[in-house]
XYZ file of C-alpha atoms in Angstrom:
306
model
C 0.000 0.000 0.000
C 1.470 3.379 -1.000
C 1.495 6.401 1.271
C -1.069 8.099 -0.983
C -3.367 5.094 -0.721
C -2.801 4.989 3.029
C -3.757 8.649 3.455
C -6.843 8.251 1.274
C -7.945 5.071 3.018
C -7.651 6.747 6.401
C -9.663 9.762 5.254
C -12.352 7.602 3.643
C -13.026 5.624 6.783
C -15.993 6.631 8.901
C -15.324 9.308 11.467
C -15.937 6.916 14.346
C -13.271 6.902 16.998
C -10.465 4.383 17.054
C -10.472 3.404 13.355
C -6.990 4.636 12.422
C -5.374 1.273 13.233
C -6.627 -2.194 12.244
C -9.257 -3.676 14.546
C -7.418 -6.998 14.641
C -3.987 -8.430 13.894
C -4.023 -12.132 13.202
C -1.364 -12.505 10.512
C 1.778 -10.923 9.077
C -0.101 -8.908 6.438
C -2.334 -7.230 9.020
C 0.737 -6.579 11.152
C 2.511 -4.903 8.231
C -0.480 -2.607 7.663
C -0.443 -1.741 11.350
C 3.261 -0.844 11.381
C 2.940 1.215 8.190
C 0.071 3.235 9.638
C 1.836 3.695 12.957
C 4.978 4.916 11.191
C 3.090 7.270 8.855
C 1.001 8.633 11.742
C 4.146 9.248 13.805
C 5.906 11.118 10.985
C 2.739 13.158 10.403
C 2.564 14.023 14.095
C 6.192 15.159 14.168
C 6.022 17.316 11.046
C 2.700 18.890 12.043
C 3.499 19.752 15.648
C 7.017 20.947 14.765
C 5.422 23.373 12.276
C 7.218 22.045 9.211
C 4.294 22.142 6.775
C 1.147 24.271 6.390
C -2.294 23.119 7.510
C -3.259 22.328 3.901
C -0.749 19.459 3.866
C -2.768 17.445 6.401
C -6.047 15.642 6.594
C -7.818 15.082 9.895
C -8.564 11.794 11.604
C -9.759 10.932 15.107
C -8.304 8.294 17.411
C -10.120 8.020 20.731
C -10.086 11.630 21.947
C -7.079 12.616 19.812
C -7.492 14.688 16.681
C -4.751 13.431 14.365
C -3.247 15.311 11.449
C -2.202 12.926 8.665
C 0.111 14.026 5.842
C -1.530 14.095 2.435
C -0.535 15.025 -1.098
C -0.430 18.823 -1.280
C 0.778 20.132 -4.636
C 1.072 23.613 -3.134
C 3.676 22.310 -0.689
C 6.489 20.388 -2.439
C 8.009 19.511 0.916
C 5.050 17.368 1.891
C 5.441 15.477 -1.398
C 9.081 14.782 -0.509
C 8.156 13.375 2.896
C 5.372 11.236 1.421
C 7.869 9.768 -1.057
C 10.241 9.018 1.830
C 7.482 7.246 3.752
C 6.593 5.297 0.618
C 10.237 4.232 0.261
C 10.220 3.048 3.884
C 7.059 1.045 3.167
C 8.842 -0.667 0.272
C 11.797 -1.648 2.487
C 9.448 -2.793 5.279
C 7.567 -5.051 2.890
C 10.819 -6.752 1.943
C 11.975 -6.942 5.600
C 15.157 -5.043 4.737
C 14.660 -1.898 6.804
C 16.423 -1.801 10.148
C 16.063 1.888 10.948
C 14.664 5.095 9.454
C 16.249 8.253 10.876
C 14.666 11.659 10.288
C 17.370 14.335 10.682
C 16.952 18.099 10.994
C 19.821 20.536 10.427
C 20.146 24.245 9.654
C 23.211 24.831 7.483
C 23.044 23.302 3.970
C 26.842 23.429 3.828
C 27.154 21.450 7.077
C 24.574 18.619 6.966
C 26.542 16.747 9.607
C 25.641 19.370 12.253
C 22.185 18.185 13.283
C 19.750 19.866 15.651
C 17.085 17.133 16.061
C 16.936 13.382 15.374
C 13.975 10.986 15.184
C 14.828 7.270 15.134
C 12.408 4.529 14.076
C 13.920 1.093 14.634
C 12.258 -1.992 13.138
C 12.521 -5.699 13.869
C 10.813 -8.710 12.320
C 9.832 -11.579 14.586
C 7.227 -14.244 15.296
C 8.024 -14.649 18.972
C 4.849 -13.026 20.313
C 3.890 -9.436 20.980
C 5.330 -7.262 23.731
C 4.806 -3.568 24.391
C 7.506 -1.945 26.492
C 7.267 1.809 26.872
C 10.314 2.248 29.118
C 8.042 3.609 31.805
C 7.523 2.167 35.266
C 3.842 3.030 35.090
C 3.032 1.743 31.609
C 3.890 -1.695 30.293
C 1.987 -4.245 28.235
C 2.962 -7.853 27.617
C 0.782 -10.336 25.799
C 0.489 -12.692 22.914
C -0.980 -11.387 19.674
C -3.799 -9.648 21.524
C -5.147 -7.089 19.062
C -6.731 -4.942 21.760
C -3.467 -4.672 23.709
C -1.562 -3.853 20.524
C -4.056 -1.107 19.745
C -3.775 0.287 23.292
C 0.008 0.271 23.029
C -0.084 2.027 19.650
C -2.496 4.688 20.907
C -0.272 5.251 23.924
C 2.800 5.687 21.720
C 0.990 8.318 19.644
C -0.228 10.057 22.815
C 3.307 10.179 24.201
C 4.620 11.506 20.897
C 1.958 14.222 20.872
C 2.726 15.212 24.473
C 6.437 15.370 23.688
C 6.000 17.419 20.502
C 3.672 19.856 22.276
C 6.225 20.405 25.047
C 9.354 20.843 22.958
C 10.693 24.339 22.443
C 10.675 25.780 18.900
C 13.112 24.742 16.199
C 15.440 27.214 14.492
C 14.058 28.880 11.373
C 14.554 27.315 7.940
C 15.489 23.816 9.079
C 16.458 21.231 6.486
C 15.014 17.713 6.602
C 16.680 14.554 5.422
C 16.211 10.856 6.164
C 18.746 8.059 6.441
C 17.711 4.441 5.968
C 19.777 1.667 7.566
C 19.296 -1.947 6.478
C 19.873 -5.479 7.662
C 22.944 -6.246 5.592
C 22.514 -10.020 5.833
C 19.304 -9.986 3.767
C 19.449 -6.726 1.788
C 20.828 -6.877 -1.769
C 23.893 -4.697 -2.230
C 22.266 -2.655 -5.009
C 18.863 -2.246 -3.327
C 17.429 1.259 -3.118
C 13.775 1.960 -2.265
C 11.796 4.553 -4.269
C 12.912 8.109 -3.547
C 16.307 7.108 -2.134
C 19.864 6.707 -3.367
C 23.018 5.233 -1.888
C 24.701 7.512 0.628
C 28.041 8.462 -0.897
C 29.520 10.918 1.593
C 29.486 9.335 5.036
C 29.734 12.215 7.537
C 30.270 12.149 11.238
C 27.154 13.551 12.908
C 27.790 16.458 15.247
C 24.963 17.536 17.510
C 24.511 21.273 17.901
C 24.332 22.265 21.542
C 23.639 19.925 24.445
C 21.698 16.794 23.405
C 19.106 14.861 25.357
C 17.946 11.361 24.449
C 14.180 10.797 24.777
C 12.548 7.374 24.772
C 9.064 7.451 23.233
C 8.188 3.759 23.110
C 8.138 0.380 21.431
C 5.208 -1.528 19.927
C 5.389 -5.185 18.892
C 2.689 -7.114 17.063
C 4.311 -10.537 17.167
C 5.438 -10.126 13.551
C 6.951 -6.629 13.598
C 8.194 -4.180 16.193
C 8.850 -0.443 15.965
C 10.806 1.553 18.523
C 10.831 5.365 18.581
C 13.513 7.638 20.029
C 14.025 11.391 19.833
C 17.238 13.359 20.314
C 16.896 17.112 20.709
C 18.556 20.143 22.273
C 18.345 19.999 26.071
C 17.021 23.559 26.277
C 13.952 22.527 24.242
C 12.763 20.146 26.948
C 13.140 22.561 29.857
C 9.352 22.798 30.189
C 8.831 19.044 30.240
C 7.481 18.585 33.757
C 8.313 14.904 34.236
C 10.936 12.383 33.197
C 8.509 10.161 31.308
C 10.658 10.335 28.182
C 14.158 10.786 29.530
C 16.492 7.871 28.850
C 19.269 9.390 30.938
C 19.618 12.937 32.224
C 19.269 16.056 30.113
C 23.041 16.316 29.851
C 23.854 12.729 28.927
C 23.379 10.653 25.813
C 24.515 7.219 24.717
C 27.416 7.817 22.367
C 27.499 4.441 20.606
C 25.782 5.610 17.429
C 22.364 5.646 15.839
C 22.209 2.032 14.717
C 23.062 0.347 18.029
C 20.781 -2.402 19.250
C 19.394 -2.091 22.759
C 21.658 -4.869 23.993
C 24.725 -3.097 22.643
C 23.634 0.185 24.171
C 23.278 -1.500 27.551
C 26.653 -3.225 27.331
C 28.424 -0.125 26.051
C 26.826 2.290 28.480
C 29.236 5.098 27.639
C 27.992 8.616 28.354
C 29.429 11.964 27.404
C 28.598 15.586 28.230
C 30.094 16.854 24.998
C 28.676 17.082 21.490
C 26.974 13.913 20.253
C 29.240 12.300 17.656
C 28.898 9.021 15.827
C 30.499 7.300 12.883
C 28.700 4.739 10.769
C 31.895 2.686 10.779
C 32.743 3.159 14.472
C 30.809 0.288 16.054
C 30.377 -3.434 15.500
C 26.671 -2.864 14.881
C 27.284 -0.492 11.994
C 29.780 -2.915 10.455
C 26.993 -5.468 10.403
C 24.466 -3.033 8.922
C 26.565 -0.396 7.149
C 24.394 -0.015 4.051
C 22.743 3.419 4.242
C 20.435 5.293 1.868
C 19.619 8.993 1.693
C 16.826 10.874 -0.126
C 17.273 11.868 -3.743
C 16.389 15.391 -2.589
C 16.240 16.999 0.858
C 13.673 19.548 1.985
C 14.142 23.069 3.398
C 11.319 24.244 5.664
C 10.702 27.991 5.767
C 7.126 27.872 6.999
C 7.805 29.739 10.237
């Protein structure tokens, strides 16, 4: 299912509450639809609440008591078309079970794309070991088999947490530039594979984080066939109004320095913190040597909507 079809199908559904996600997940196909919608809804939430696109670039859907803004094709806003193509490329890689991680990066200087100001990580796994929902919160945790109702509750909670986080973050700099990096499972991904809208990353830069970074844990949802984990890295000063530590992985002055494509186990074992700029190299860790194939968009997007 393409992103355009996804947006249209969501808008065509009845306006009854709770219809954004599938009512049941009994097989891998239904799970794939669920993960696609959860990913697209998350990206839509981020771009809308960070003020990256105009109101005309979104359709409206309702999920419980949440009013969701879903990205749609807006010919008056080329940037939204870029993002939709990126999401469609991610869908293609998800269908083939190649995609390990999609990373949405924001930076401000077109001459220095390695100096990032905000990072959104979406990490994917493919499994048939049973569903678990772990939101890295002492007060919220779901564990079950392939219970569709629990999966829906977990997905709604992830979106709620993402909305709360986006609404409490301080503003971005003006004229930010968006790009997306796709990391793959090297063992199964053909060397020449590139999803629609992406090309092979040629210039592998070190990423330097502007200012003081903070690592925020949003959540993880597993259906028994797929799992998606969401993390956000932003400037510490932008979370000064966040009244609780619901999202904080460490403190506002510490961040795991292993690199973007570390697995949770590796992060735990290599619990190295630093109070300096966040730096990573795609070739610096064992994890990236295993999954070093990276794609980047054919064209990036500059937001000047502020």
